Amino acid sequence: MKKARIICHRGDSIRAPENTFASLEGAVALGAEVVEFDIHTSRDGVLYVIHDEAVERTTNGTGLVAEMTSSELDALDAGSWFAPEFAGQRIPRLDAFLDACVGRIVPYAEIKAADPGDVRDMLARRGLLRDAWTFSFDPAIRAETRARVPDFRRSVLYKHVGSVARAVELEAAILEFHPENLTEAVAAEARAAGLVTQIFYAGNDPVVFEAAVRSGIEQMNIDEVDLFRQVEQQINSVSG
C-alpha cells in the first residue's frame, strides 16, 4: 500500500507550541509533507499564524487579535505556556511563516479571519500556490474564496457537504473526513471522483488510524505522527 501524506496539525504540536516557528521546524524534522496552520488579522491589517481569536491560551497576553496592533502582537511570548525552553517564541507573521515553508513543506492555510485574496497572493509570490490549499469554518470566507480566488485550491468537510457529489459541485480539491463519517465505500467514491481523501483526527487511538489506512485515506491531518506511521507500517507489512 502507498504511504499516506502527513499533515502536521498546527505544526508538530505534540513537541512544540502550536502555530509557531518551533512547531513548523518540528514538522519539517518529522518529514511531514504539509503543515496546517490558522490565520487571523491584526487591527492594522497584518496576518498572523494563530488559532484562537484571543491570545490568552497560547501567549502571555490578553485580548483579541483583531483588536491588537501588530506591534502589540509581535511583543507577545507564544512559547512559555508550552514549556520553559520555548520562551521567546513569537506569534509568526504569515509572510515570515510562509518564507520558512518555501522549498521545505507545503502550506495548508485555515483562514479564521483574513482576506482569502491576500492569503492567496502571499502564497503565489513565493511559488507556493500550486501545491497549497485552504479551508475555513466560516461559510462567508469559503464562499468568498471560491468566488474571488478560484485558483486557490480548497478542501471541504464531509460533515458540511454530506456527499461526494456536493464536494465535486463545489469544485473542491480535497474532501476531509472525521472518524465518525469515514467509510471505505465513500472514500473510494471520492477518489474515483478525482478528490484527494483526507482525515482530521487529533487523538491517539490506533483503531482510528487503522480504519484510515484500510480506507485508503491519502492525507492524514493529525498530531500523533509517529503512532500513525507505526500503525500504517504494521498494516502494510501484513498486506504486502
Coordinates of N, CA and C in Angstrom, one line a residue:
M1 N 0.8 -1.2 0.0 CA 0.0 0.0 0.0 C 0.9 1.2 0.0
K2 N 0.4 2.3 -0.6 CA 1.1 3.6 -0.6 C 1.0 4.3 0.7
K3 N 2.1 4.9 1.1 CA 2.1 5.6 2.4 C 1.3 6.9 2.3
A4 N 0.5 7.2 3.4 CA -0.3 8.4 3.4 C 0.6 9.6 3.5
R5 N 0.1 10.7 3.0 CA 0.8 12.0 3.2 C 0.5 12.6 4.5
I6 N 1.5 13.1 5.2 CA 1.3 13.6 6.6 C 1.2 15.1 6.6
I7 N 0.1 15.5 7.2 CA -0.1 17.0 7.5 C 0.0 17.1 9.0
C8 N 1.0 17.9 9.4 CA 1.1 18.2 10.8 C 0.2 19.3 11.3
H9 N -0.8 18.9 12.1 CA -1.9 19.8 12.5 C -1.3 20.9 13.5
R10 N -1.3 22.1 13.1 CA -0.7 23.3 13.8 C 0.8 23.1 14.0
G11 N 1.4 22.4 13.1 CA 2.8 22.0 13.2 C 3.0 20.8 14.1
D12 N 4.2 20.6 14.5 CA 4.5 19.5 15.5 C 4.0 19.9 16.9
S13 N 2.7 19.9 17.0 CA 2.1 20.5 18.3 C 2.2 19.5 19.5
I14 N 2.7 18.3 19.3 CA 3.0 17.4 20.4 C 4.3 17.8 21.1
R15 N 5.2 18.3 20.3 CA 6.6 18.5 20.9 C 6.9 20.0 21.0
A16 N 6.1 20.9 20.4 CA 6.4 22.3 20.4 C 5.1 23.1 20.5
P17 N 5.1 24.4 20.9 CA 3.9 25.2 20.9 C 3.3 25.3 19.5
E18 N 2.0 25.1 19.4 CA 1.3 25.1 18.2 C 1.5 26.4 17.4
N19 N 1.4 26.3 16.1 CA 1.4 27.5 15.3 C 2.6 28.5 15.6
T20 N 3.8 27.9 15.8 CA 5.0 28.8 16.0 C 6.0 28.3 15.0
F21 N 7.1 29.0 14.9 CA 8.2 28.6 14.1 C 8.8 27.3 14.7
A22 N 8.8 27.1 16.0 CA 9.3 25.8 16.6 C 8.5 24.6 16.1
S23 N 7.1 24.8 16.1 CA 6.3 23.7 15.6 C 6.4 23.5 14.1
L24 N 6.7 24.5 13.4 CA 7.0 24.4 11.9 C 8.3 23.6 11.7
E25 N 9.3 23.9 12.4 CA 10.6 23.2 12.3 C 10.4 21.8 12.7
G26 N 9.6 21.5 13.8 CA 9.3 20.2 14.2 C 8.6 19.3 13.1
A27 N 7.7 20.0 12.4 CA 7.0 19.3 11.3 C 8.0 18.9 10.2
V28 N 8.9 19.8 9.9 CA 9.9 19.5 8.8 C 10.8 18.4 9.3
A29 N 11.2 18.4 10.6 CA 12.1 17.4 11.1 C 11.4 16.0 11.1
L30 N 10.1 16.0 11.3 CA 9.3 14.7 11.3 C 9.2 14.1 9.9
G31 N 9.5 15.0 8.9 CA 9.4 14.5 7.5 C 8.0 14.7 6.9
A32 N 7.2 15.5 7.6 CA 5.8 15.8 7.1 C 5.9 16.5 5.8
E33 N 4.9 16.2 4.9 CA 4.8 16.9 3.6 C 4.1 18.2 3.7
V34 N 3.2 18.4 4.7 CA 2.4 19.5 4.8 C 2.3 20.0 6.3
V35 N 2.2 21.3 6.4 CA 1.9 21.9 7.7 C 0.6 22.7 7.7
E36 N -0.3 22.3 8.6 CA -1.6 23.0 8.7 C -1.4 24.1 9.8
F37 N -2.0 25.3 9.5 CA -1.9 26.4 10.4 C -3.1 27.3 10.2
D38 N -3.3 28.2 11.2 CA -4.5 29.1 11.2 C -4.1 30.6 11.1
I39 N -5.0 31.4 10.5 CA -4.7 32.7 10.2 C -5.8 33.7 10.8
H40 N -5.3 34.7 11.5 CA -6.1 35.8 12.0 C -5.4 37.1 11.5
T41 N -6.2 38.2 11.6 CA -5.7 39.5 11.1 C -5.7 40.5 12.3
S42 N -4.6 41.2 12.4 CA -4.5 42.3 13.5 C -5.3 43.5 13.1
R43 N -5.4 44.4 14.1 CA -6.2 45.6 13.9 C -5.6 46.5 12.8
D44 N -4.3 46.4 12.6 CA -3.7 47.2 11.5 C -3.4 46.4 10.2
G45 N -4.1 45.3 10.1 CA -4.1 44.5 8.8 C -3.0 43.6 8.6
V46 N -2.3 43.2 9.6 CA -1.2 42.2 9.4 C -1.7 40.8 9.7
L47 N -1.4 39.9 8.9 CA -1.8 38.5 9.0 C -0.9 37.7 9.9
Y48 N -1.5 37.0 10.9 CA -0.7 36.2 11.8 C -1.1 34.7 11.8
V49 N -0.2 33.9 12.2 CA -0.5 32.5 12.4 C -0.8 32.2 13.8
I50 N -2.1 32.0 14.1 CA -2.6 31.8 15.5 C -4.0 31.2 15.3
H51 N -4.3 30.2 16.2 CA -5.6 29.5 16.1 C -6.7 30.3 16.7
D52 N -6.6 30.8 17.9 CA -7.7 31.4 18.6 C -7.9 32.9 18.2
E53 N -9.1 33.4 18.3 CA -9.4 34.8 18.1 C -8.8 35.6 19.2
A54 N -8.6 35.0 20.4 CA -8.0 35.7 21.5 C -6.6 35.1 21.8
V55 N -5.7 35.9 22.4 CA -4.3 35.4 22.6 C -4.1 34.7 23.9
E56 N -5.0 34.7 24.8 CA -4.8 34.2 26.2 C -4.3 32.8 26.2
R57 N -4.8 31.9 25.5 CA -4.5 30.4 25.6 C -3.0 30.1 25.2
T58 N -2.5 30.8 24.2 CA -1.2 30.4 23.6 C -0.2 31.5 23.8
T59 N -0.4 32.6 24.5 CA 0.6 33.6 24.7 C 0.5 34.1 26.2
N60 N 1.4 35.0 26.5 CA 1.4 35.7 27.8 C 0.6 37.0 27.8
G61 N -0.2 37.2 26.7 CA -1.0 38.4 26.6 C -2.5 38.2 26.8
T62 N -3.2 39.2 26.7 CA -4.7 39.2 26.8 C -5.3 40.0 25.6
G63 N -6.5 39.7 25.2 CA -7.1 40.4 24.2 C -7.4 39.7 22.9
L64 N -8.2 40.3 22.0 CA -8.5 39.7 20.7 C -7.5 40.1 19.7
V65 N -7.1 39.2 18.8 CA -6.1 39.5 17.8 C -6.6 40.7 16.9
A66 N -7.9 40.7 16.6 CA -8.4 41.7 15.7 C -8.4 43.1 16.3
E67 N -8.3 43.2 17.7 CA -8.3 44.5 18.4 C -6.9 44.9 18.8
M68 N -5.9 44.1 18.4 CA -4.5 44.4 18.8 C -3.7 44.8 17.6
T69 N -2.7 45.7 17.8 CA -1.9 46.1 16.7 C -0.7 45.1 16.5
S70 N -0.1 45.2 15.3 CA 1.0 44.2 15.0 C 2.1 44.4 16.0
S71 N 2.4 45.6 16.5 CA 3.5 45.8 17.4 C 3.1 45.2 18.8
E72 N 1.9 45.2 19.2 CA 1.5 44.5 20.4 C 1.6 43.0 20.3
L73 N 1.1 42.5 19.1 CA 1.2 41.1 18.9 C 2.6 40.6 18.8
D74 N 3.5 41.3 18.1 CA 4.9 40.9 18.0 C 5.6 40.8 19.3
A75 N 5.2 41.5 20.3 CA 5.8 41.5 21.6 C 5.5 40.4 22.5
L76 N 4.5 39.6 22.1 CA 4.0 38.5 23.0 C 4.9 37.3 22.9
D77 N 4.9 36.6 24.0 CA 5.6 35.3 24.2 C 4.6 34.2 23.9
A78 N 4.9 33.4 22.8 CA 4.0 32.4 22.4 C 4.5 31.0 22.7
G79 N 5.5 30.9 23.5 CA 6.1 29.6 23.8 C 6.2 29.2 25.2
S80 N 6.3 30.1 26.2 CA 6.4 29.7 27.6 C 5.3 28.9 28.1
W81 N 4.1 29.1 27.6 CA 2.9 28.4 28.1 C 3.1 26.9 27.9
F82 N 3.9 26.5 26.9 CA 4.0 25.1 26.5 C 5.1 24.5 27.3
A83 N 6.3 25.1 27.4 CA 7.4 24.6 28.1 C 8.5 25.8 28.2
P84 N 9.2 25.8 29.3 CA 10.2 26.9 29.5 C 11.2 27.0 28.4
E85 N 11.6 25.9 27.8 CA 12.6 26.0 26.7 C 12.1 26.7 25.5
F86 N 10.8 26.9 25.4 CA 10.3 27.7 24.2 C 10.0 29.1 24.5
A87 N 10.4 29.6 25.6 CA 10.3 31.0 25.9 C 10.9 31.9 24.8
G88 N 10.2 32.9 24.5 CA 10.7 33.8 23.4 C 10.1 33.5 22.0
Q89 N 9.5 32.4 21.9 CA 8.8 32.1 20.6 C 7.7 33.2 20.4
R90 N 7.6 33.7 19.2 CA 6.6 34.7 18.9 C 5.4 34.2 18.1
I91 N 4.4 34.9 18.0 CA 3.3 34.6 17.1 C 3.8 34.9 15.7
P92 N 3.9 34.0 14.8 CA 4.5 34.3 13.5 C 3.7 35.2 12.6
R93 N 4.3 36.1 12.0 CA 3.6 36.8 10.9 C 3.5 35.9 9.8
L94 N 2.4 35.9 9.0 CA 2.2 34.9 8.0 C 3.3 35.0 6.9
D95 N 3.7 36.2 6.6 CA 4.7 36.3 5.5 C 6.0 35.6 5.9
A96 N 6.4 35.8 7.1 CA 7.7 35.1 7.5 C 7.5 33.6 7.7
F97 N 6.3 33.2 8.1 CA 6.0 31.8 8.2 C 6.0 31.1 6.8
L98 N 5.5 31.8 5.8 CA 5.5 31.2 4.5 C 6.9 31.2 3.9
D99 N 7.7 32.2 4.2 CA 9.1 32.2 3.8 C 9.8 31.0 4.3
A100 N 9.5 30.6 5.5 CA 10.1 29.4 6.1 C 9.6 28.1 5.6
C101 N 8.5 28.1 4.9 CA 8.0 26.9 4.2 C 8.6 26.6 2.9
V102 N 9.0 27.7 2.2 CA 9.5 27.6 0.8 C 10.6 26.5 0.6
G103 N 10.3 25.6 -0.3 CA 11.3 24.5 -0.6 C 11.4 23.5 0.5
R104 N 10.5 23.5 1.5 CA 10.6 22.6 2.6 C 9.3 21.8 2.9
I105 N 8.2 22.5 2.9 CA 6.9 21.9 3.3 C 5.8 22.7 2.7
V106 N 4.7 22.0 2.4 CA 3.5 22.6 1.7 C 2.6 23.2 2.8
P107 N 2.1 24.4 2.5 CA 1.2 25.1 3.5 C -0.2 24.7 3.3
Y108 N -0.9 24.4 4.4 CA -2.4 24.2 4.4 C -2.9 25.3 5.3
A109 N -3.5 26.3 4.7 CA -3.9 27.6 5.4 C -5.4 27.5 5.8
E110 N -5.6 27.4 7.1 CA -7.0 27.5 7.5 C -7.3 29.0 7.9
I111 N -8.2 29.6 7.2 CA -8.4 31.0 7.4 C -9.5 31.2 8.5
K112 N -9.1 31.7 9.6 CA -10.1 32.0 10.7 C -10.7 33.4 10.4
A113 N -9.8 34.4 10.2 CA -10.3 35.8 9.9 C -9.2 36.5 9.1
A114 N -9.4 36.4 7.8 CA -8.4 37.1 6.9 C -9.1 37.1 5.5
D115 N -8.5 38.0 4.7 CA -9.0 38.1 3.3 C -8.3 37.0 2.5
P116 N -9.1 36.1 1.9 CA -8.5 34.9 1.2 C -7.7 35.4 0.0
G117 N -8.1 36.5 -0.6 CA -7.2 37.0 -1.7 C -5.9 37.4 -1.2
D118 N -5.7 38.0 0.0 CA -4.4 38.3 0.5 C -3.6 37.1 0.7
V119 N -4.2 36.1 1.3 CA -3.5 34.8 1.6 C -3.1 34.2 0.3
R120 N -3.9 34.1 -0.7 CA -3.6 33.6 -2.0 C -2.4 34.3 -2.6
D121 N -2.4 35.6 -2.6 CA -1.4 36.4 -3.2 C 0.0 36.2 -2.5
M122 N -0.1 36.0 -1.2 CA 1.2 35.8 -0.4 C 1.8 34.4 -0.8
L123 N 0.9 33.4 -1.0 CA 1.4 32.1 -1.5 C 1.9 32.2 -2.9
A124 N 1.2 32.9 -3.8 CA 1.6 33.0 -5.2 C 3.0 33.7 -5.3
R125 N 3.2 34.7 -4.5 CA 4.5 35.4 -4.6 C 5.7 34.5 -4.3
R126 N 5.4 33.5 -3.5 CA 6.5 32.6 -3.0 C 6.5 31.3 -3.8
G127 N 5.7 31.2 -4.8 CA 5.7 30.0 -5.6 C 5.0 28.8 -4.9
L128 N 4.2 29.1 -3.9 CA 3.6 28.0 -3.1 C 2.1 27.7 -3.5
L129 N 1.6 28.5 -4.4 CA 0.1 28.4 -4.6 C -0.3 27.1 -5.3
R130 N 0.5 26.6 -6.1 CA 0.1 25.3 -6.9 C -0.2 24.2 -5.9
D131 N 0.6 24.0 -4.9 CA 0.5 22.9 -4.0 C -0.3 23.2 -2.7
A132 N -0.3 24.4 -2.3 CA -1.1 24.8 -1.1 C -2.6 24.7 -1.3
W133 N -3.3 24.7 -0.2 CA -4.7 24.8 -0.2 C -5.2 25.4 1.0
T134 N -6.5 25.7 1.1 CA -7.1 26.4 2.2 C -8.5 25.8 2.6
F135 N -8.9 26.2 3.7 CA -10.2 25.9 4.3 C -10.6 26.9 5.3
S136 N -11.9 27.1 5.5 CA -12.4 27.9 6.6 C -13.7 27.4 7.2
F137 N -13.9 27.5 8.5 CA -15.1 27.1 9.1 C -16.2 28.2 8.8
D138 N -15.7 29.4 8.4 CA -16.7 30.5 8.2 C -17.3 30.3 6.8
P139 N -18.6 30.1 6.7 CA -19.1 29.9 5.3 C -19.0 31.1 4.4
A140 N -18.9 32.3 5.0 CA -18.7 33.5 4.1 C -17.3 33.5 3.5
I141 N -16.3 33.1 4.3 CA -15.0 33.0 3.8 C -14.9 31.9 2.7
R142 N -15.5 30.8 3.0 CA -15.5 29.7 2.0 C -16.1 30.2 0.6
A143 N -17.2 30.9 0.7 CA -17.9 31.4 -0.5 C -17.0 32.5 -1.2
E144 N -16.4 33.3 -0.4 CA -15.6 34.4 -1.0 C -14.4 33.8 -1.7
T145 N -13.8 32.8 -1.1 CA -12.6 32.1 -1.6 C -13.0 31.5 -3.0
R146 N -14.1 30.8 -3.0 CA -14.5 30.2 -4.3 C -14.8 31.2 -5.4
A147 N -15.4 32.3 -5.0 CA -15.8 33.3 -6.0 C -14.7 34.2 -6.4
R148 N -13.9 34.6 -5.5 CA -12.8 35.7 -5.8 C -11.5 35.1 -6.2
V149 N -11.1 33.9 -5.6 CA -9.8 33.4 -5.9 C -10.0 31.9 -6.3
P150 N -10.6 31.6 -7.4 CA -10.9 30.2 -7.7 C -9.6 29.3 -8.0
D151 N -8.5 30.0 -8.2 CA -7.2 29.2 -8.4 C -6.6 28.8 -7.0
F152 N -7.2 29.2 -5.9 CA -6.7 28.8 -4.6 C -7.4 27.5 -4.2
R153 N -6.7 26.4 -4.3 CA -7.2 25.1 -4.0 C -7.9 25.0 -2.6
R154 N -9.1 24.3 -2.6 CA -9.9 24.3 -1.4 C -10.2 22.9 -1.0
S155 N -10.3 22.7 0.4 CA -10.8 21.5 0.9 C -12.2 21.8 1.5
V156 N -13.0 20.7 1.6 CA -14.3 20.8 2.2 C -14.4 19.6 3.2
L157 N -15.3 19.8 4.2 CA -15.5 18.7 5.2 C -16.7 17.9 4.7
Y158 N -16.6 16.6 4.9 CA -17.7 15.7 4.5 C -18.9 16.1 5.4
K159 N -18.7 16.4 6.6 CA -19.8 16.7 7.5 C -20.6 18.0 7.1
H160 N -19.9 18.9 6.3 CA -20.5 20.1 5.8 C -21.3 19.8 4.5
V161 N -20.7 19.0 3.6 CA -21.2 18.8 2.2 C -22.2 17.6 2.1
G162 N -21.9 16.6 2.9 CA -22.8 15.5 3.0 C -22.7 14.4 1.9
S163 N -22.0 14.7 0.9 CA -21.9 13.8 -0.2 C -20.7 14.1 -1.1
V164 N -20.2 13.1 -1.8 CA -19.1 13.3 -2.8 C -19.6 14.2 -3.9
A165 N -20.8 14.0 -4.3 CA -21.3 14.8 -5.4 C -21.3 16.3 -5.1
R166 N -21.7 16.6 -3.9 CA -21.7 18.0 -3.5 C -20.3 18.6 -3.4
A167 N -19.3 17.8 -3.0 CA -17.9 18.3 -3.0 C -17.4 18.6 -4.4
V168 N -17.8 17.8 -5.3 CA -17.4 18.0 -6.7 C -18.1 19.2 -7.2
E169 N -19.4 19.4 -6.9 CA -20.2 20.5 -7.4 C -19.5 21.8 -6.9
L170 N -19.0 21.8 -5.7 CA -18.3 23.0 -5.1 C -16.9 23.2 -5.6
E171 N -16.5 22.3 -6.5 CA -15.1 22.4 -7.1 C -14.0 22.3 -6.1
A172 N -14.2 21.4 -5.1 CA -13.2 21.2 -4.1 C -12.1 20.3 -4.6
A173 N -10.9 20.4 -4.1 CA -9.8 19.6 -4.5 C -9.7 18.4 -3.5
I174 N -10.1 18.7 -2.2 CA -9.8 17.7 -1.2 C -11.1 17.6 -0.3
L175 N -11.4 16.3 0.0 CA -12.5 16.0 0.9 C -12.0 15.5 2.2
E176 N -12.3 16.2 3.3 CA -11.8 15.8 4.6 C -12.9 15.1 5.4
F177 N -12.5 13.9 5.9 CA -13.4 13.2 6.8 C -13.0 13.3 8.2
H178 N -14.0 13.0 9.1 CA -13.7 12.7 10.5 C -13.9 11.2 10.8
P179 N -13.4 10.7 11.9 CA -13.5 9.3 12.1 C -15.0 8.8 12.0
E180 N -15.9 9.6 12.5 CA -17.3 9.1 12.6 C -18.0 9.1 11.3
N181 N -17.5 9.7 10.3 CA -18.2 9.7 9.0 C -17.3 9.0 7.9
L182 N -16.2 8.4 8.2 CA -15.4 7.8 7.2 C -15.9 6.3 7.0
T183 N -16.1 6.0 5.7 CA -16.3 4.6 5.3 C -15.4 4.3 4.1
E184 N -15.1 3.1 4.0 CA -14.3 2.7 2.8 C -15.0 3.0 1.5
A185 N -16.3 2.8 1.5 CA -17.0 3.0 0.3 C -17.0 4.5 -0.1
V186 N -17.3 5.4 0.8 CA -17.3 6.8 0.5 C -15.9 7.3 0.1
A187 N -14.9 6.8 0.8 CA -13.6 7.2 0.5 C -13.2 6.8 -1.0
A188 N -13.6 5.6 -1.3 CA -13.3 5.1 -2.7 C -14.1 5.9 -3.7
E189 N -15.4 6.3 -3.4 CA -16.2 7.1 -4.3 C -15.5 8.4 -4.5
A190 N -15.0 9.0 -3.4 CA -14.3 10.3 -3.5 C -13.1 10.3 -4.4
R191 N -12.3 9.2 -4.2 CA -11.1 9.1 -5.1 C -11.5 8.9 -6.5
A192 N -12.5 8.1 -6.8 CA -12.9 7.9 -8.2 C -13.4 9.2 -8.8
A193 N -13.9 10.1 -8.0 CA -14.4 11.4 -8.5 C -13.3 12.4 -8.7
G194 N -12.1 12.0 -8.4 CA -10.9 12.9 -8.5 C -10.6 13.8 -7.3
L195 N -11.2 13.5 -6.2 CA -10.9 14.2 -5.0 C -9.8 13.5 -4.2
V196 N -9.0 14.3 -3.5 CA -8.0 13.8 -2.6 C -8.7 13.5 -1.3
T197 N -8.5 12.3 -0.7 CA -9.2 12.0 0.5 C -8.2 12.3 1.7
Q198 N -8.8 12.9 2.7 CA -8.1 13.3 3.9 C -8.9 13.1 5.2
I199 N -8.3 12.8 6.3 CA -9.0 12.7 7.5 C -8.3 13.7 8.6
F200 N -9.2 14.3 9.4 CA -8.7 15.0 10.5 C -8.9 14.2 11.8
Y201 N -7.9 14.1 12.6 CA -8.0 13.3 13.9 C -6.9 13.8 14.8
A202 N -7.3 14.4 15.9 CA -6.4 15.0 16.9 C -6.1 14.0 18.0
G203 N -6.6 12.8 18.0 CA -6.4 11.9 19.1 C -5.3 10.9 18.8
N204 N -5.3 9.8 19.6 CA -4.2 8.8 19.5 C -4.7 7.4 19.6
D205 N -5.9 7.1 19.1 CA -6.5 5.8 19.1 C -6.0 5.0 17.9
P206 N -5.2 4.0 18.0 CA -4.7 3.2 16.9 C -5.8 2.7 16.0
V207 N -7.0 2.4 16.6 CA -8.1 1.9 15.8 C -8.6 2.9 14.7
V208 N -8.5 4.2 15.0 CA -8.9 5.2 14.1 C -7.9 5.2 12.9
F209 N -6.6 5.1 13.3 CA -5.6 5.1 12.3 C -5.7 3.9 11.4
E210 N -6.0 2.8 12.0 CA -6.1 1.5 11.2 C -7.3 1.7 10.2
A211 N -8.4 2.3 10.6 CA -9.5 2.5 9.7 C -9.2 3.4 8.6
A212 N -8.4 4.4 8.9 CA -7.9 5.3 7.8 C -7.1 4.6 6.8
V213 N -6.1 3.8 7.3 CA -5.2 3.1 6.3 C -6.0 2.1 5.5
R214 N -6.9 1.4 6.1 CA -7.7 0.4 5.4 C -8.7 1.0 4.4
S215 N -9.0 2.3 4.6 CA -9.9 3.0 3.7 C -9.1 3.7 2.6
G216 N -7.8 3.6 2.7 CA -7.0 4.2 1.6 C -6.9 5.7 1.7
I217 N -7.1 6.3 2.9 CA -7.0 7.7 3.0 C -5.6 8.2 2.6
E218 N -5.6 9.3 1.8 CA -4.4 9.7 1.2 C -3.6 10.7 2.0
Q219 N -4.3 11.5 2.8 CA -3.7 12.5 3.6 C -4.2 12.5 5.0
M220 N -3.3 12.5 6.0 CA -3.6 12.4 7.4 C -3.3 13.8 8.1
N221 N -4.4 14.5 8.5 CA -4.2 15.7 9.2 C -4.3 15.4 10.7
I222 N -3.1 15.2 11.3 CA -3.0 14.6 12.7 C -2.0 15.3 13.5
D223 N -2.0 14.9 14.8 CA -1.0 15.3 15.8 C 0.0 14.2 16.0
E224 N -0.5 13.0 16.1 CA 0.3 11.8 16.5 C 1.0 11.1 15.3
V225 N 2.0 11.8 14.8 CA 2.6 11.3 13.5 C 3.3 9.9 13.7
D226 N 4.1 9.8 14.7 CA 4.8 8.6 15.0 C 3.9 7.4 15.2
L227 N 2.9 7.6 15.9 CA 1.9 6.5 16.2 C 1.3 6.1 14.9
F228 N 0.8 7.1 14.1 CA 0.2 6.7 12.8 C 1.1 5.9 11.9
R229 N 2.4 6.3 11.8 CA 3.3 5.6 10.9 C 3.5 4.2 11.4
Q230 N 3.5 4.0 12.7 CA 3.7 2.6 13.3 C 2.5 1.7 12.8
V231 N 1.3 2.3 13.0 CA 0.1 1.5 12.6 C 0.1 1.3 11.1
E232 N 0.4 2.3 10.3 CA 0.5 2.1 8.9 C 1.5 1.1 8.5
Q233 N 2.6 1.1 9.1 CA 3.7 0.1 8.7 C 3.2 -1.3 9.1
Q234 N 2.6 -1.5 10.2 CA 2.1 -2.8 10.6 C 1.1 -3.3 9.6
I235 N 0.2 -2.5 9.2 CA -0.9 -3.0 8.3 C -0.3 -3.2 6.9
N236 N 0.6 -2.4 6.5 CA 1.2 -2.6 5.1 C 2.1 -3.8 5.1
S237 N 2.8 -4.1 6.2 CA 3.7 -5.2 6.2 C 2.9 -6.5 6.1
V238 N 1.7 -6.5 6.7 CA 0.9 -7.7 6.6 C 0.2 -7.8 5.3
S239 N -0.2 -6.7 4.7 CA -0.9 -6.7 3.4 C 0.1 -7.0 2.3
G240 N 1.4 -6.5 2.5 CA 2.3 -6.8 1.5 C 2.8 -8.2 1.4

